[in-house]
Amino acid sequence: MQMTFWQAALIILVVALGTQLTRWIPFWLFPEKKEPPKAVAYLGRVLPAAMMGLLVVYCLKGVQWTAAPHGVPELVSVAVVAALHKWKGNVLLSIAGGTILYMLLVQVVFA
Amino acid sequence: METRKKPISTALKAAFPVTVPVMTGYLCLGMAFGVLMKANGYGALWSAAMSLVVFAGSMQFLTISLLTAAFDPLQAFLLAVMVNARHMFYGLAVLDKYKGLGKVRAFLIFTLTDETFSIVSSVEPPEGVERKPFYIWVSLLDYAYWVGGSLLGGLMGNLLSFDTTGMDFALTALFVVLFMEQWKKKEIRPAGAIGVACAAVSLAVFGADNLVIPAMILILAVLLGGRKQLCR
């Protein structure tokens, strides 16, 4: 440990402050009692879908497409999750199925 | 009303199953975080304390490197704001859902992570379960998984014999499933496609380490620019 106790504590505290700032800003900008502008209400409706798309890409950002196994474990597992979900519509089943398959692929098949 | 008899336990019963994927992901990543902290000289209490006050996965991993570098609180603060900038969009998207919930709203905002956001924005509480206790349980359970995972990781070091490689795919799978749930709403589909496309473009142009902020700006520009078309 290179930092003193208080230095480390302060770093953690400012990281918490920065993080919390990003979570609170929208609620400060558009308080409950005031009707938010129409554009904000519109964003509130469309952003969840857009951000879910961003999060999927974000999760796959580390995949090396040009080197073996060329993202095959990820693509196959995502496809299986999607297929399971389309078929049964059971959130847990889709996620467990895809995750177990992915673990097998990276630990056994493409190890 | 009969259904109002035990709002707490019915809400917990409704919330727990949807948080199970988050449990898998958070326990794994939380433990990995605790192990890494330990390896850098910060024991279980440090890990648990950081998870309690920060509660932001990727930023906490980055903080380990901040803790082992030269002392620079301003840089740490700015990095936290930039890495977590996407949370601002989450707030915008749940302004309406988190309206009129009283004092607990502060806790819900405090714990609004990627995963918690993805659940509250995509999953409606089932019939007979009120919004407020449902959101509280989802947030509280996710928070507990993360803090518990980091504490465990710090306590156990790397004693784990079970190979958990790839288990964090549960979170990827969760986002895929919730993306599909959003996709069910036809009028929202273009927004979902825009999110994927903007993130992919940003990844190709700016690389894996800097994709989020350009992607957010692109998404905002396209969504606002195409508002007339997207609003039908």
Tab-separated table of C-alpha atoms in Angstrom:
chain	number	residue	atom	x	y	z
A	1	MET	CA	0.000	0.000	0.000
A	2	GLN	CA	1.666	3.174	-1.166
A	3	MET	CA	-0.949	5.660	-0.042
A	4	THR	CA	-1.691	6.580	3.544
A	5	PHE	CA	-5.051	5.558	4.994
A	6	TRP	CA	-6.494	9.040	4.534
A	7	GLN	CA	-5.224	9.450	0.997
A	8	ALA	CA	-6.841	6.166	-0.044
A	9	ALA	CA	-10.056	7.074	1.780
A	10	LEU	CA	-10.122	10.446	0.036
A	11	ILE	CA	-9.641	8.864	-3.412
A	12	ILE	CA	-12.556	6.510	-2.756
A	13	LEU	CA	-14.654	9.408	-1.522
A	14	VAL	CA	-14.078	11.591	-4.600
A	15	VAL	CA	-14.764	8.609	-6.872
A	16	ALA	CA	-18.048	8.166	-5.000
A	17	LEU	CA	-18.805	11.882	-5.393
A	18	GLY	CA	-18.102	11.828	-9.137
A	19	THR	CA	-20.229	8.722	-9.597
A	20	GLN	CA	-23.114	10.072	-7.557
A	21	LEU	CA	-22.982	13.379	-9.420
A	22	THR	CA	-23.736	11.543	-12.678
A	23	ARG	CA	-26.661	9.759	-11.035
A	24	TRP	CA	-28.200	12.878	-9.478
A	25	ILE	CA	-27.776	15.506	-12.229
A	26	PRO	CA	-30.954	14.610	-14.185
A	27	PHE	CA	-33.038	14.652	-11.033
A	28	TRP	CA	-31.646	18.054	-10.058
A	29	LEU	CA	-32.161	19.480	-13.549
A	30	PHE	CA	-35.739	18.247	-13.775
A	31	PRO	CA	-37.266	18.253	-10.294
A	32	GLU	CA	-40.375	16.202	-9.584
A	33	LYS	CA	-42.689	19.141	-9.110
A	34	LYS	CA	-41.979	20.689	-12.482
A	35	GLU	CA	-43.159	19.173	-15.735
A	36	PRO	CA	-39.986	18.353	-17.738
A	37	PRO	CA	-39.720	19.777	-21.281
A	38	LYS	CA	-41.333	17.653	-24.025
A	39	ALA	CA	-37.945	16.705	-25.457
A	40	VAL	CA	-36.913	15.266	-22.090
A	41	ALA	CA	-40.103	13.275	-21.753
A	42	TYR	CA	-39.498	11.963	-25.264
A	43	LEU	CA	-35.931	10.979	-24.369
A	44	GLY	CA	-37.259	9.228	-21.289
A	45	ARG	CA	-39.349	7.008	-23.563
A	46	VAL	CA	-36.713	6.159	-26.166
A	47	LEU	CA	-33.486	6.151	-24.135
A	48	PRO	CA	-34.008	2.818	-22.320
A	49	ALA	CA	-34.030	0.890	-25.603
A	50	ALA	CA	-31.090	2.867	-27.000
A	51	MET	CA	-29.044	2.440	-23.823
A	52	MET	CA	-29.772	-1.281	-23.701
A	53	GLY	CA	-28.356	-1.475	-27.215
A	54	LEU	CA	-25.301	0.478	-26.073
A	55	LEU	CA	-24.838	-1.828	-23.077
A	56	VAL	CA	-24.917	-4.934	-25.268
A	57	VAL	CA	-22.208	-3.457	-27.510
A	58	TYR	CA	-20.319	-2.257	-24.420
A	59	CYS	CA	-20.245	-5.793	-23.010
A	60	LEU	CA	-18.815	-7.105	-26.275
A	61	LYS	CA	-16.272	-4.315	-26.726
A	62	GLY	CA	-13.317	-6.463	-25.631
A	63	VAL	CA	-13.886	-9.149	-28.268
A	64	GLN	CA	-10.917	-9.641	-30.621
A	65	TRP	CA	-12.635	-10.029	-33.986
A	66	THR	CA	-9.430	-10.439	-35.982
A	67	ALA	CA	-7.757	-13.080	-33.777
A	68	ALA	CA	-8.952	-16.619	-32.985
A	69	PRO	CA	-11.613	-17.454	-31.900
A	70	HIS	CA	-12.940	-14.349	-33.731
A	71	GLY	CA	-15.698	-13.688	-31.219
A	72	VAL	CA	-17.337	-17.041	-31.937
A	73	PRO	CA	-18.061	-17.845	-28.237
A	74	GLU	CA	-19.697	-14.440	-27.765
A	75	LEU	CA	-21.719	-14.489	-30.983
A	76	VAL	CA	-22.929	-18.061	-30.507
A	77	SER	CA	-23.880	-17.429	-26.876
A	78	VAL	CA	-25.691	-14.184	-27.670
A	79	ALA	CA	-27.570	-15.983	-30.463
A	80	VAL	CA	-28.537	-18.788	-28.078
A	81	VAL	CA	-29.724	-16.299	-25.454
A	82	ALA	CA	-31.840	-14.560	-28.101
A	83	ALA	CA	-33.222	-17.831	-29.481
A	84	LEU	CA	-34.060	-19.204	-26.032
A	85	HIS	CA	-35.736	-15.945	-25.137
A	86	LYS	CA	-37.738	-15.846	-28.331
A	87	TRP	CA	-38.784	-19.459	-27.815
A	88	LYS	CA	-39.658	-19.616	-24.121
A	89	GLY	CA	-39.654	-15.975	-23.045
A	90	ASN	CA	-38.261	-16.979	-19.660
A	91	VAL	CA	-35.631	-14.456	-18.532
A	92	LEU	CA	-33.801	-16.811	-16.180
A	93	LEU	CA	-33.718	-19.702	-18.609
A	94	SER	CA	-32.382	-17.521	-21.421
A	95	ILE	CA	-29.638	-16.049	-19.256
A	96	ALA	CA	-28.635	-19.287	-17.513
A	97	GLY	CA	-28.588	-21.189	-20.817
A	98	GLY	CA	-26.440	-18.601	-22.549
A	99	THR	CA	-24.058	-18.185	-19.617
A	100	ILE	CA	-23.467	-21.919	-19.100
A	101	LEU	CA	-22.885	-22.335	-22.821
A	102	TYR	CA	-20.461	-19.401	-22.843
A	103	MET	CA	-18.520	-20.820	-19.889
A	104	LEU	CA	-18.249	-24.171	-21.654
A	105	LEU	CA	-17.104	-22.477	-24.850
A	106	VAL	CA	-14.362	-20.374	-23.240
A	107	GLN	CA	-13.231	-22.953	-20.681
A	108	VAL	CA	-13.434	-26.158	-22.707
A	109	VAL	CA	-14.074	-25.748	-26.421
A	110	PHE	CA	-11.910	-22.709	-27.203
A	111	ALA	CA	-9.552	-23.058	-24.251
B	1	MET	CA	-57.792	-4.581	-1.241
B	2	GLU	CA	-56.631	-8.139	-0.729
B	3	THR	CA	-53.396	-7.705	-2.667
B	4	ARG	CA	-52.239	-4.914	-0.388
B	5	LYS	CA	-51.958	-7.140	2.665
B	6	LYS	CA	-48.259	-7.863	2.435
B	7	PRO	CA	-46.798	-5.463	-0.093
B	8	ILE	CA	-43.239	-6.071	1.175
B	9	SER	CA	-43.061	-9.831	0.758
B	10	THR	CA	-45.050	-9.935	-2.479
B	11	ALA	CA	-42.775	-7.264	-3.893
B	12	LEU	CA	-39.706	-9.217	-2.787
B	13	LYS	CA	-41.099	-12.367	-4.397
B	14	ALA	CA	-41.648	-10.465	-7.621
B	15	ALA	CA	-38.293	-8.686	-7.537
B	16	PHE	CA	-35.977	-11.532	-6.574
B	17	PRO	CA	-36.300	-13.668	-9.749
B	18	VAL	CA	-35.550	-10.754	-12.068
B	19	THR	CA	-32.412	-9.933	-10.069
B	20	VAL	CA	-30.971	-13.479	-10.184
B	21	PRO	CA	-28.910	-12.757	-13.336
B	22	VAL	CA	-27.573	-9.642	-11.640
B	23	MET	CA	-26.721	-11.775	-8.601
B	24	THR	CA	-24.646	-14.113	-10.770
B	25	GLY	CA	-22.823	-11.263	-12.453
B	26	TYR	CA	-22.348	-9.092	-9.385
B	27	LEU	CA	-21.154	-11.915	-7.149
B	28	CYS	CA	-18.563	-12.925	-9.755
B	29	LEU	CA	-17.394	-9.433	-10.620
B	30	GLY	CA	-17.645	-8.296	-6.979
B	31	MET	CA	-15.492	-11.198	-5.880
B	32	ALA	CA	-13.009	-10.541	-8.671
B	33	PHE	CA	-12.873	-6.944	-7.474
B	34	GLY	CA	-12.287	-8.019	-3.855
B	35	VAL	CA	-9.533	-10.420	-4.894
B	36	LEU	CA	-7.809	-7.743	-6.967
B	37	MET	CA	-8.047	-5.200	-4.152
B	38	LYS	CA	-6.515	-7.746	-1.787
B	39	ALA	CA	-3.694	-8.426	-4.223
B	40	ASN	CA	-2.970	-4.684	-4.205
B	41	GLY	CA	-2.842	-4.450	-0.432
B	42	TYR	CA	-6.431	-3.421	0.298
B	43	GLY	CA	-8.298	-5.965	2.419
B	44	ALA	CA	-11.946	-7.001	2.561
B	45	LEU	CA	-13.049	-3.970	4.576
B	46	TRP	CA	-11.643	-1.596	1.975
B	47	SER	CA	-13.432	-3.498	-0.804
B	48	ALA	CA	-16.727	-3.568	1.054
B	49	ALA	CA	-16.426	0.109	1.997
B	50	MET	CA	-15.721	1.132	-1.581
B	51	SER	CA	-18.621	-0.952	-2.870
B	52	LEU	CA	-20.910	0.610	-0.264
B	53	VAL	CA	-20.113	4.216	-1.151
B	54	VAL	CA	-19.310	3.984	-4.886
B	55	PHE	CA	-21.385	1.062	-6.228
B	56	ALA	CA	-20.212	1.301	-9.836
B	57	GLY	CA	-18.455	-1.793	-11.132
B	58	SER	CA	-16.155	-0.676	-13.903
B	59	MET	CA	-15.198	2.515	-12.052
B	60	GLN	CA	-14.231	0.529	-8.975
B	61	PHE	CA	-11.862	-1.632	-11.006
B	62	LEU	CA	-10.308	1.578	-12.356
B	63	THR	CA	-10.063	2.939	-8.823
B	64	ILE	CA	-7.735	0.086	-7.887
B	65	SER	CA	-5.214	1.498	-10.321
B	66	LEU	CA	-5.828	5.007	-8.950
B	67	LEU	CA	-5.109	3.711	-5.445
B	68	THR	CA	-1.804	2.238	-6.522
B	69	ALA	CA	-0.676	5.295	-8.540
B	70	ALA	CA	0.364	8.773	-7.403
B	71	PHE	CA	-2.174	10.541	-5.174
B	72	ASP	CA	-4.356	12.642	-7.492
B	73	PRO	CA	-7.913	13.231	-6.201
B	74	LEU	CA	-8.890	15.689	-8.948
B	75	GLN	CA	-8.029	13.189	-11.673
B	76	ALA	CA	-9.949	10.511	-9.751
B	77	PHE	CA	-13.023	12.742	-9.574
B	78	LEU	CA	-12.963	13.662	-13.267
B	79	LEU	CA	-12.401	10.062	-14.289
B	80	ALA	CA	-15.389	8.962	-12.198
B	81	VAL	CA	-17.610	11.585	-13.845
B	82	MET	CA	-16.513	10.586	-17.349
B	83	VAL	CA	-16.609	6.835	-16.887
B	84	ASN	CA	-20.068	7.043	-15.324
B	85	ALA	CA	-21.474	9.738	-17.621
B	86	ARG	CA	-23.949	7.198	-19.028
B	87	HIS	CA	-25.770	7.270	-15.681
B	88	MET	CA	-27.089	10.719	-16.619
B	89	PHE	CA	-29.151	9.104	-19.369
B	90	TYR	CA	-30.476	6.517	-16.939
B	91	GLY	CA	-31.719	9.290	-14.684
B	92	LEU	CA	-33.440	10.994	-17.624
B	93	ALA	CA	-35.075	7.719	-18.598
B	94	VAL	CA	-36.494	6.964	-15.148
B	95	LEU	CA	-37.511	10.511	-14.164
B	96	ASP	CA	-41.115	9.489	-14.646
B	97	LYS	CA	-40.909	6.035	-13.053
B	98	TYR	CA	-39.214	7.421	-9.939
B	99	LYS	CA	-41.736	10.220	-9.552
B	100	GLY	CA	-43.702	10.554	-6.324
B	101	LEU	CA	-41.895	7.831	-4.405
B	102	GLY	CA	-40.985	10.055	-1.464
B	103	LYS	CA	-37.822	9.695	0.559
B	104	VAL	CA	-36.743	6.323	-0.837
B	105	ARG	CA	-36.209	8.010	-4.173
B	106	ALA	CA	-32.824	9.148	-2.850
B	107	PHE	CA	-31.810	5.529	-2.261
B	108	LEU	CA	-33.067	4.513	-5.702
B	109	ILE	CA	-31.008	7.264	-7.330
B	110	PHE	CA	-27.959	6.428	-5.199
B	111	THR	CA	-28.047	2.799	-6.408
B	112	LEU	CA	-28.948	3.386	-10.068
B	113	THR	CA	-26.371	1.131	-11.787
B	114	ASP	CA	-26.443	-0.215	-15.368
B	115	GLU	CA	-28.080	-3.417	-14.201
B	116	THR	CA	-30.617	-1.856	-11.852
B	117	PHE	CA	-31.533	0.659	-14.536
B	118	SER	CA	-31.933	-2.066	-17.131
B	119	ILE	CA	-34.398	-3.902	-14.893
B	120	VAL	CA	-36.473	-0.951	-13.705
B	121	SER	CA	-36.712	0.449	-17.211
B	122	SER	CA	-37.587	-2.850	-18.924
B	123	VAL	CA	-39.560	-4.883	-16.389
B	124	GLU	CA	-42.954	-3.784	-15.129
B	125	PRO	CA	-43.888	-4.961	-11.627
B	126	PRO	CA	-46.448	-7.776	-11.971
B	127	GLU	CA	-50.145	-7.330	-11.279
B	128	GLY	CA	-50.853	-6.595	-7.615
B	129	VAL	CA	-47.307	-5.443	-6.852
B	130	GLU	CA	-46.747	-1.775	-6.259
B	131	ARG	CA	-44.045	0.158	-8.051
B	132	LYS	CA	-42.336	1.523	-4.976
B	133	PRO	CA	-41.527	-1.683	-3.042
B	134	PHE	CA	-40.648	-3.437	-6.306
B	135	TYR	CA	-38.050	-0.809	-7.250
B	136	ILE	CA	-36.741	-0.728	-3.684
B	137	TRP	CA	-36.198	-4.491	-3.628
B	138	VAL	CA	-34.549	-4.610	-7.043
B	139	SER	CA	-32.161	-1.826	-5.991
B	140	LEU	CA	-31.516	-3.232	-2.529
B	141	LEU	CA	-30.886	-6.792	-3.742
B	142	ASP	CA	-28.489	-5.615	-6.460
B	143	TYR	CA	-26.661	-3.445	-3.913
B	144	ALA	CA	-26.399	-6.384	-1.495
B	145	TYR	CA	-25.048	-8.741	-4.180
B	146	TRP	CA	-22.325	-6.276	-5.108
B	147	VAL	CA	-21.250	-5.409	-1.559
B	148	GLY	CA	-21.467	-9.073	-0.520
B	149	GLY	CA	-19.444	-10.200	-3.526
B	150	SER	CA	-16.651	-7.702	-2.899
B	151	LEU	CA	-16.534	-8.587	0.804
B	152	LEU	CA	-16.337	-12.305	-0.019
B	153	GLY	CA	-13.631	-11.749	-2.620
B	154	GLY	CA	-11.584	-9.750	-0.135
B	155	LEU	CA	-11.973	-12.402	2.560
B	156	MET	CA	-11.179	-15.375	0.393
B	157	GLY	CA	-8.391	-13.933	-1.700
B	158	ASN	CA	-7.966	-16.375	-4.548
B	159	LEU	CA	-8.887	-19.532	-2.695
B	160	LEU	CA	-11.633	-20.249	-5.204
B	161	SER	CA	-11.158	-23.653	-6.773
B	162	PHE	CA	-14.167	-23.402	-9.089
B	163	ASP	CA	-13.305	-21.880	-12.458
B	164	THR	CA	-15.653	-18.940	-12.881
B	165	THR	CA	-14.180	-17.764	-16.200
B	166	GLY	CA	-16.992	-16.547	-18.395
B	167	MET	CA	-19.589	-16.360	-15.625
B	168	ASP	CA	-19.796	-12.592	-15.983
B	169	PHE	CA	-21.399	-13.264	-19.366
B	170	ALA	CA	-24.600	-13.352	-17.280
B	171	LEU	CA	-24.632	-9.558	-17.439
B	172	THR	CA	-24.200	-9.519	-21.222
B	173	ALA	CA	-27.039	-12.042	-21.462
B	174	LEU	CA	-29.152	-9.891	-19.158
B	175	PHE	CA	-28.727	-6.871	-21.417
B	176	VAL	CA	-29.502	-8.961	-24.509
B	177	VAL	CA	-32.722	-10.230	-22.913
B	178	LEU	CA	-33.766	-6.784	-21.732
B	179	PHE	CA	-32.958	-5.366	-25.156
B	180	MET	CA	-35.383	-7.937	-26.576
B	181	GLU	CA	-37.987	-6.945	-23.993
B	182	GLN	CA	-37.658	-3.339	-25.196
B	183	TRP	CA	-37.832	-4.591	-28.791
B	184	LYS	CA	-41.359	-5.899	-28.129
B	185	LYS	CA	-42.607	-2.311	-28.150
B	186	LYS	CA	-42.767	-1.625	-31.881
B	187	GLU	CA	-42.603	2.162	-31.655
B	188	ILE	CA	-39.402	1.905	-29.582
B	189	ARG	CA	-37.558	-0.380	-32.022
B	190	PRO	CA	-35.826	2.366	-34.040
B	191	ALA	CA	-34.369	3.725	-30.775
B	192	GLY	CA	-32.971	0.290	-29.931
B	193	ALA	CA	-31.407	-0.026	-33.369
B	194	ILE	CA	-29.988	3.492	-33.060
B	195	GLY	CA	-28.388	2.551	-29.735
B	196	VAL	CA	-26.676	-0.511	-31.203
B	197	ALA	CA	-25.575	1.304	-34.368
B	198	CYS	CA	-24.203	4.400	-32.587
B	199	ALA	CA	-22.312	2.249	-30.065
B	200	ALA	CA	-20.866	0.084	-32.844
B	201	VAL	CA	-19.757	3.129	-34.846
B	202	SER	CA	-18.227	4.664	-31.737
B	203	LEU	CA	-16.431	1.401	-30.920
B	204	ALA	CA	-15.004	1.226	-34.439
B	205	VAL	CA	-13.888	4.855	-34.442
B	206	PHE	CA	-12.785	5.503	-30.853
B	207	GLY	CA	-11.833	2.009	-29.681
B	208	ALA	CA	-12.920	-0.096	-26.728
B	209	ASP	CA	-11.555	2.196	-24.019
B	210	ASN	CA	-13.268	5.385	-25.168
B	211	LEU	CA	-16.505	4.248	-26.699
B	212	VAL	CA	-19.106	5.354	-24.160
B	213	ILE	CA	-19.080	9.153	-24.285
B	214	PRO	CA	-18.941	9.505	-28.100
B	215	ALA	CA	-21.669	6.852	-28.325
B	216	MET	CA	-23.848	8.807	-25.878
B	217	ILE	CA	-23.395	12.019	-27.848
B	218	LEU	CA	-24.214	10.220	-31.109
B	219	ILE	CA	-27.287	8.571	-29.606
B	220	LEU	CA	-28.525	11.887	-28.239
B	221	ALA	CA	-27.944	13.633	-31.580
B	222	VAL	CA	-29.689	10.951	-33.629
B	223	LEU	CA	-32.607	10.551	-31.219
B	224	LEU	CA	-33.211	14.301	-31.003
B	225	GLY	CA	-32.561	14.836	-34.727
B	226	GLY	CA	-34.975	12.085	-35.691
B	227	ARG	CA	-37.560	13.031	-33.105
B	228	LYS	CA	-40.273	13.907	-35.611
B	229	GLN	CA	-39.890	10.580	-37.409
B	230	LEU	CA	-39.520	8.557	-34.213
B	231	CYS	CA	-42.539	10.125	-32.565
B	232	ARG	CA	-44.722	8.837	-35.403
